[in-house]
Amino acid sequence: SHPGAFEVAALTARSRASELAAAVREFRPALAALADPAAADEALRQLAENYEARGLTAEAAAFNLKPED
């Protein structure tokens, strides 16, 4: 085990918004993406209180994340 040796830069999922949102909270990546645009919208709703999403497009269903201070 090498705690702190690696940094998660991005996370992806097909359509599991809740699981992706939980992983974003745990690993704090700079980028997250979902293949399903509706799932991306749901993940953004779940993360809205703690994250500012930038660059979301429905076609790409990807969003950049910046934790709010």
PDB file of N, CA and C in Angstrom:
ATOM      1  N   SER A   1       0.834  -1.178   0.000  1.00  0.00           N
ATOM      2  CA  SER A   1       0.000   0.000   0.000  1.00  0.00           C
ATOM      3  C   SER A   1       0.882   1.247   0.000  1.00  0.00           C
ATOM      4  N   HIS A   2       0.449   2.249  -0.770  1.00  0.00           N
ATOM      5  CA  HIS A   2       1.221   3.488  -0.896  1.00  0.00           C
ATOM      6  C   HIS A   2       0.300   4.695  -0.740  1.00  0.00           C
ATOM      7  N   PRO A   3      -0.231   4.939   0.456  1.00  0.00           N
ATOM      8  CA  PRO A   3      -1.116   6.091   0.636  1.00  0.00           C
ATOM      9  C   PRO A   3      -0.424   7.384   0.243  1.00  0.00           C
ATOM     10  N   GLY A   4      -1.137   8.205  -0.514  1.00  0.00           N
ATOM     11  CA  GLY A   4      -0.596   9.488  -0.929  1.00  0.00           C
ATOM     12  C   GLY A   4       0.358   9.430  -2.100  1.00  0.00           C
ATOM     13  N   ALA A   5       0.672   8.234  -2.587  1.00  0.00           N
ATOM     14  CA  ALA A   5       1.611   8.101  -3.696  1.00  0.00           C
ATOM     15  C   ALA A   5       0.949   8.373  -5.034  1.00  0.00           C
ATOM     16  N   PHE A   6      -0.371   8.260  -5.092  1.00  0.00           N
ATOM     17  CA  PHE A   6      -1.086   8.438  -6.348  1.00  0.00           C
ATOM     18  C   PHE A   6      -2.185   9.472  -6.175  1.00  0.00           C
ATOM     19  N   GLU A   7      -2.509  10.131  -7.268  1.00  0.00           N
ATOM     20  CA  GLU A   7      -3.586  11.106  -7.281  1.00  0.00           C
ATOM     21  C   GLU A   7      -4.572  10.700  -8.373  1.00  0.00           C
ATOM     22  N   VAL A   8      -5.847  10.681  -8.059  1.00  0.00           N
ATOM     23  CA  VAL A   8      -6.874  10.378  -9.051  1.00  0.00           C
ATOM     24  C   VAL A   8      -7.150  11.659  -9.830  1.00  0.00           C
ATOM     25  N   ALA A   9      -6.899  11.625 -11.131  1.00  0.00           N
ATOM     26  CA  ALA A   9      -7.089  12.808 -11.962  1.00  0.00           C
ATOM     27  C   ALA A   9      -8.470  12.856 -12.597  1.00  0.00           C
ATOM     28  N   ALA A  10      -9.056  11.676 -12.884  1.00  0.00           N
ATOM     29  CA  ALA A  10     -10.353  11.627 -13.553  1.00  0.00           C
ATOM     30  C   ALA A  10     -11.095  10.357 -13.158  1.00  0.00           C
ATOM     31  N   LEU A  11     -12.415  10.455 -13.173  1.00  0.00           N
ATOM     32  CA  LEU A  11     -13.277   9.301 -12.919  1.00  0.00           C
ATOM     33  C   LEU A  11     -14.336   9.260 -14.008  1.00  0.00           C
ATOM     34  N   THR A  12     -14.711   8.051 -14.439  1.00  0.00           N
ATOM     35  CA  THR A  12     -15.761   7.900 -15.438  1.00  0.00           C
ATOM     36  C   THR A  12     -16.728   6.802 -15.019  1.00  0.00           C
ATOM     37  N   ALA A  13     -17.920   6.895 -15.566  1.00  0.00           N
ATOM     38  CA  ALA A  13     -18.939   5.871 -15.342  1.00  0.00           C
ATOM     39  C   ALA A  13     -19.902   5.914 -16.524  1.00  0.00           C
ATOM     40  N   ARG A  14     -20.646   4.845 -16.685  1.00  0.00           N
ATOM     41  CA  ARG A  14     -21.642   4.825 -17.750  1.00  0.00           C
ATOM     42  C   ARG A  14     -22.896   5.585 -17.338  1.00  0.00           C
ATOM     43  N   SER A  15     -23.490   5.186 -16.192  1.00  0.00           N
ATOM     44  CA  SER A  15     -24.745   5.831 -15.812  1.00  0.00           C
ATOM     45  C   SER A  15     -25.002   5.854 -14.303  1.00  0.00           C
ATOM     46  N   ARG A  16     -24.101   5.399 -13.497  1.00  0.00           N
ATOM     47  CA  ARG A  16     -24.319   5.325 -12.048  1.00  0.00           C
ATOM     48  C   ARG A  16     -23.910   6.623 -11.364  1.00  0.00           C
ATOM     49  N   ALA A  17     -24.830   7.567 -11.366  1.00  0.00           N
ATOM     50  CA  ALA A  17     -24.567   8.914 -10.850  1.00  0.00           C
ATOM     51  C   ALA A  17     -24.195   8.907  -9.376  1.00  0.00           C
ATOM     52  N   SER A  18     -24.927   8.162  -8.560  1.00  0.00           N
ATOM     53  CA  SER A  18     -24.666   8.170  -7.120  1.00  0.00           C
ATOM     54  C   SER A  18     -23.300   7.599  -6.787  1.00  0.00           C
ATOM     55  N   GLU A  19     -22.937   6.522  -7.472  1.00  0.00           N
ATOM     56  CA  GLU A  19     -21.630   5.918  -7.214  1.00  0.00           C
ATOM     57  C   GLU A  19     -20.499   6.842  -7.668  1.00  0.00           C
ATOM     58  N   LEU A  20     -20.694   7.491  -8.823  1.00  0.00           N
ATOM     59  CA  LEU A  20     -19.661   8.417  -9.292  1.00  0.00           C
ATOM     60  C   LEU A  20     -19.551   9.606  -8.339  1.00  0.00           C
ATOM     61  N   ALA A  21     -20.676  10.147  -7.895  1.00  0.00           N
ATOM     62  CA  ALA A  21     -20.647  11.279  -6.964  1.00  0.00           C
ATOM     63  C   ALA A  21     -19.914  10.899  -5.677  1.00  0.00           C
ATOM     64  N   ALA A  22     -20.156   9.696  -5.174  1.00  0.00           N
ATOM     65  CA  ALA A  22     -19.459   9.245  -3.963  1.00  0.00           C
ATOM     66  C   ALA A  22     -17.955   9.137  -4.206  1.00  0.00           C
ATOM     67  N   ALA A  23     -17.577   8.624  -5.366  1.00  0.00           N
ATOM     68  CA  ALA A  23     -16.152   8.504  -5.686  1.00  0.00           C
ATOM     69  C   ALA A  23     -15.511   9.875  -5.845  1.00  0.00           C
ATOM     70  N   VAL A  24     -16.239  10.833  -6.423  1.00  0.00           N
ATOM     71  CA  VAL A  24     -15.727  12.202  -6.555  1.00  0.00           C
ATOM     72  C   VAL A  24     -15.465  12.793  -5.172  1.00  0.00           C
ATOM     73  N   ARG A  25     -16.403  12.581  -4.251  1.00  0.00           N
ATOM     74  CA  ARG A  25     -16.213  13.107  -2.894  1.00  0.00           C
ATOM     75  C   ARG A  25     -14.988  12.476  -2.223  1.00  0.00           C
ATOM     76  N   GLU A  26     -14.783  11.188  -2.467  1.00  0.00           N
ATOM     77  CA  GLU A  26     -13.663  10.491  -1.824  1.00  0.00           C
ATOM     78  C   GLU A  26     -12.317  10.837  -2.444  1.00  0.00           C
ATOM     79  N   PHE A  27     -12.243  10.836  -3.777  1.00  0.00           N
ATOM     80  CA  PHE A  27     -10.947  10.975  -4.449  1.00  0.00           C
ATOM     81  C   PHE A  27     -10.660  12.369  -4.975  1.00  0.00           C
ATOM     82  N   ARG A  28     -11.669  13.235  -5.070  1.00  0.00           N
ATOM     83  CA  ARG A  28     -11.523  14.630  -5.476  1.00  0.00           C
ATOM     84  C   ARG A  28     -10.769  14.815  -6.793  1.00  0.00           C
ATOM     85  N   PRO A  29     -11.238  14.181  -7.882  1.00  0.00           N
ATOM     86  CA  PRO A  29     -10.568  14.345  -9.169  1.00  0.00           C
ATOM     87  C   PRO A  29     -10.861  15.718  -9.781  1.00  0.00           C
ATOM     88  N   ALA A  30     -10.067  16.104 -10.766  1.00  0.00           N
ATOM     89  CA  ALA A  30     -10.301  17.360 -11.475  1.00  0.00           C
ATOM     90  C   ALA A  30     -11.357  17.186 -12.558  1.00  0.00           C
ATOM     91  N   LEU A  31     -11.585  15.945 -13.018  1.00  0.00           N
ATOM     92  CA  LEU A  31     -12.520  15.689 -14.110  1.00  0.00           C
ATOM     93  C   LEU A  31     -13.341  14.452 -13.799  1.00  0.00           C
ATOM     94  N   ALA A  32     -14.623  14.529 -14.116  1.00  0.00           N
ATOM     95  CA  ALA A  32     -15.502  13.366 -14.008  1.00  0.00           C
ATOM     96  C   ALA A  32     -16.379  13.338 -15.244  1.00  0.00           C
ATOM     97  N   ALA A  33     -16.744  12.136 -15.697  1.00  0.00           N
ATOM     98  CA  ALA A  33     -17.570  12.013 -16.892  1.00  0.00           C
ATOM     99  C   ALA A  33     -18.517  10.837 -16.758  1.00  0.00           C
ATOM    100  N   LEU A  34     -19.689  11.001 -17.326  1.00  0.00           N
ATOM    101  CA  LEU A  34     -20.675   9.926 -17.418  1.00  0.00           C
ATOM    102  C   LEU A  34     -21.107   9.803 -18.871  1.00  0.00           C
ATOM    103  N   ALA A  35     -21.284   8.580 -19.355  1.00  0.00           N
ATOM    104  CA  ALA A  35     -21.711   8.361 -20.733  1.00  0.00           C
ATOM    105  C   ALA A  35     -23.150   8.817 -20.945  1.00  0.00           C
ATOM    106  N   ASP A  36     -23.971   8.753 -19.909  1.00  0.00           N
ATOM    107  CA  ASP A  36     -25.380   9.125 -19.990  1.00  0.00           C
ATOM    108  C   ASP A  36     -25.561  10.572 -19.521  1.00  0.00           C
ATOM    109  N   PRO A  37     -25.973  11.490 -20.415  1.00  0.00           N
ATOM    110  CA  PRO A  37     -26.133  12.889 -20.022  1.00  0.00           C
ATOM    111  C   PRO A  37     -27.125  13.094 -18.867  1.00  0.00           C
ATOM    112  N   ALA A  38     -28.184  12.306 -18.800  1.00  0.00           N
ATOM    113  CA  ALA A  38     -29.137  12.439 -17.691  1.00  0.00           C
ATOM    114  C   ALA A  38     -28.466  12.060 -16.372  1.00  0.00           C
ATOM    115  N   ALA A  39     -27.610  11.043 -16.399  1.00  0.00           N
ATOM    116  CA  ALA A  39     -26.872  10.646 -15.196  1.00  0.00           C
ATOM    117  C   ALA A  39     -25.880  11.742 -14.808  1.00  0.00           C
ATOM    118  N   ALA A  40     -25.278  12.393 -15.797  1.00  0.00           N
ATOM    119  CA  ALA A  40     -24.356  13.499 -15.506  1.00  0.00           C
ATOM    120  C   ALA A  40     -25.092  14.622 -14.793  1.00  0.00           C
ATOM    121  N   ASP A  41     -26.308  14.935 -15.261  1.00  0.00           N
ATOM    122  CA  ASP A  41     -27.113  15.957 -14.593  1.00  0.00           C
ATOM    123  C   ASP A  41     -27.393  15.568 -13.146  1.00  0.00           C
ATOM    124  N   GLU A  42     -27.722  14.302 -12.918  1.00  0.00           N
ATOM    125  CA  GLU A  42     -28.004  13.831 -11.555  1.00  0.00           C
ATOM    126  C   GLU A  42     -26.760  13.928 -10.677  1.00  0.00           C
ATOM    127  N   ALA A  43     -25.603  13.526 -11.203  1.00  0.00           N
ATOM    128  CA  ALA A  43     -24.355  13.621 -10.434  1.00  0.00           C
ATOM    129  C   ALA A  43     -24.072  15.075 -10.068  1.00  0.00           C
ATOM    130  N   LEU A  44     -24.286  15.976 -11.011  1.00  0.00           N
ATOM    131  CA  LEU A  44     -24.064  17.396 -10.727  1.00  0.00           C
ATOM    132  C   LEU A  44     -24.999  17.893  -9.634  1.00  0.00           C
ATOM    133  N   ARG A  45     -26.247  17.443  -9.650  1.00  0.00           N
ATOM    134  CA  ARG A  45     -27.179  17.837  -8.582  1.00  0.00           C
ATOM    135  C   ARG A  45     -26.673  17.338  -7.233  1.00  0.00           C
ATOM    136  N   GLN A  46     -26.170  16.110  -7.197  1.00  0.00           N
ATOM    137  CA  GLN A  46     -25.688  15.541  -5.940  1.00  0.00           C
ATOM    138  C   GLN A  46     -24.430  16.241  -5.436  1.00  0.00           C
ATOM    139  N   LEU A  47     -23.651  16.791  -6.347  1.00  0.00           N
ATOM    140  CA  LEU A  47     -22.385  17.431  -5.970  1.00  0.00           C
ATOM    141  C   LEU A  47     -22.484  18.948  -5.856  1.00  0.00           C
ATOM    142  N   ALA A  48     -23.627  19.508  -6.175  1.00  0.00           N
ATOM    143  CA  ALA A  48     -23.776  20.962  -6.283  1.00  0.00           C
ATOM    144  C   ALA A  48     -23.398  21.722  -5.022  1.00  0.00           C
ATOM    145  N   GLU A  49     -23.647  21.150  -3.855  1.00  0.00           N
ATOM    146  CA  GLU A  49     -23.356  21.871  -2.617  1.00  0.00           C
ATOM    147  C   GLU A  49     -21.863  22.031  -2.367  1.00  0.00           C
ATOM    148  N   ASN A  50     -21.056  21.099  -2.847  1.00  0.00           N
ATOM    149  CA  ASN A  50     -19.633  21.117  -2.522  1.00  0.00           C
ATOM    150  C   ASN A  50     -18.720  21.367  -3.715  1.00  0.00           C
ATOM    151  N   TYR A  51     -19.270  21.361  -4.916  1.00  0.00           N
ATOM    152  CA  TYR A  51     -18.430  21.493  -6.100  1.00  0.00           C
ATOM    153  C   TYR A  51     -19.022  22.495  -7.067  1.00  0.00           C
ATOM    154  N   GLU A  52     -18.144  23.190  -7.741  1.00  0.00           N
ATOM    155  CA  GLU A  52     -18.532  24.073  -8.823  1.00  0.00           C
ATOM    156  C   GLU A  52     -18.202  23.325 -10.115  1.00  0.00           C
ATOM    157  N   ALA A  53     -19.187  23.091 -10.946  1.00  0.00           N
ATOM    158  CA  ALA A  53     -18.948  22.387 -12.209  1.00  0.00           C
ATOM    159  C   ALA A  53     -18.699  23.407 -13.305  1.00  0.00           C
ATOM    160  N   ARG A  54     -17.722  23.122 -14.138  1.00  0.00           N
ATOM    161  CA  ARG A  54     -17.391  24.000 -15.248  1.00  0.00           C
ATOM    162  C   ARG A  54     -17.289  23.158 -16.516  1.00  0.00           C
ATOM    163  N   GLY A  55     -17.729  23.703 -17.622  1.00  0.00           N
ATOM    164  CA  GLY A  55     -17.517  23.064 -18.914  1.00  0.00           C
ATOM    165  C   GLY A  55     -18.434  21.893 -19.201  1.00  0.00           C
ATOM    166  N   LEU A  56     -19.594  21.845 -18.588  1.00  0.00           N
ATOM    167  CA  LEU A  56     -20.520  20.742 -18.838  1.00  0.00           C
ATOM    168  C   LEU A  56     -21.206  20.940 -20.178  1.00  0.00           C
ATOM    169  N   THR A  57     -21.182  19.908 -20.988  1.00  0.00           N
ATOM    170  CA  THR A  57     -21.968  19.902 -22.216  1.00  0.00           C
ATOM    171  C   THR A  57     -22.777  18.623 -22.237  1.00  0.00           C
ATOM    172  N   ALA A  58     -24.024  18.703 -22.619  1.00  0.00           N
ATOM    173  CA  ALA A  58     -24.882  17.518 -22.644  1.00  0.00           C
ATOM    174  C   ALA A  58     -24.342  16.474 -23.608  1.00  0.00           C
ATOM    175  N   GLU A  59     -23.746  16.910 -24.701  1.00  0.00           N
ATOM    176  CA  GLU A  59     -23.218  15.977 -25.682  1.00  0.00           C
ATOM    177  C   GLU A  59     -22.054  15.170 -25.113  1.00  0.00           C
ATOM    178  N   ALA A  60     -21.208  15.819 -24.362  1.00  0.00           N
ATOM    179  CA  ALA A  60     -20.027  15.150 -23.824  1.00  0.00           C
ATOM    180  C   ALA A  60     -20.317  14.477 -22.493  1.00  0.00           C
ATOM    181  N   ALA A  61     -21.283  14.998 -21.760  1.00  0.00           N
ATOM    182  CA  ALA A  61     -21.630  14.480 -20.437  1.00  0.00           C
ATOM    183  C   ALA A  61     -20.402  14.387 -19.533  1.00  0.00           C
ATOM    184  N   ALA A  62     -19.511  15.349 -19.683  1.00  0.00           N
ATOM    185  CA  ALA A  62     -18.309  15.414 -18.855  1.00  0.00           C
ATOM    186  C   ALA A  62     -18.280  16.775 -18.177  1.00  0.00           C
ATOM    187  N   PHE A  63     -17.702  16.809 -17.006  1.00  0.00           N
ATOM    188  CA  PHE A  63     -17.623  18.087 -16.330  1.00  0.00           C
ATOM    189  C   PHE A  63     -16.330  18.185 -15.548  1.00  0.00           C
ATOM    190  N   ASN A  64     -15.797  19.392 -15.531  1.00  0.00           N
ATOM    191  CA  ASN A  64     -14.628  19.694 -14.718  1.00  0.00           C
ATOM    192  C   ASN A  64     -15.128  20.037 -13.329  1.00  0.00           C
ATOM    193  N   LEU A  65     -14.358  19.660 -12.324  1.00  0.00           N
ATOM    194  CA  LEU A  65     -14.778  19.897 -10.951  1.00  0.00           C
ATOM    195  C   LEU A  65     -13.767  20.743 -10.212  1.00  0.00           C
ATOM    196  N   LYS A  66     -14.262  21.675  -9.449  1.00  0.00           N
ATOM    197  CA  LYS A  66     -13.407  22.481  -8.584  1.00  0.00           C
ATOM    198  C   LYS A  66     -14.088  22.544  -7.229  1.00  0.00           C
ATOM    199  N   PRO A  67     -13.501  21.942  -6.212  1.00  0.00           N
ATOM    200  CA  PRO A  67     -14.122  22.025  -4.880  1.00  0.00           C
ATOM    201  C   PRO A  67     -14.274  23.473  -4.461  1.00  0.00           C
ATOM    202  N   GLU A  68     -15.437  23.809  -3.930  1.00  0.00           N
ATOM    203  CA  GLU A  68     -15.648  25.162  -3.429  1.00  0.00           C
ATOM    204  C   GLU A  68     -14.971  25.302  -2.087  1.00  0.00           C
ATOM    205  N   ASP A  69     -14.366  26.441  -1.844  1.00  0.00           N
ATOM    206  CA  ASP A  69     -13.677  26.682  -0.579  1.00  0.00           C
ATOM    207  C   ASP A  69     -14.627  27.071   0.509  1.00  0.00           C
TER     208      ASP A  69
END
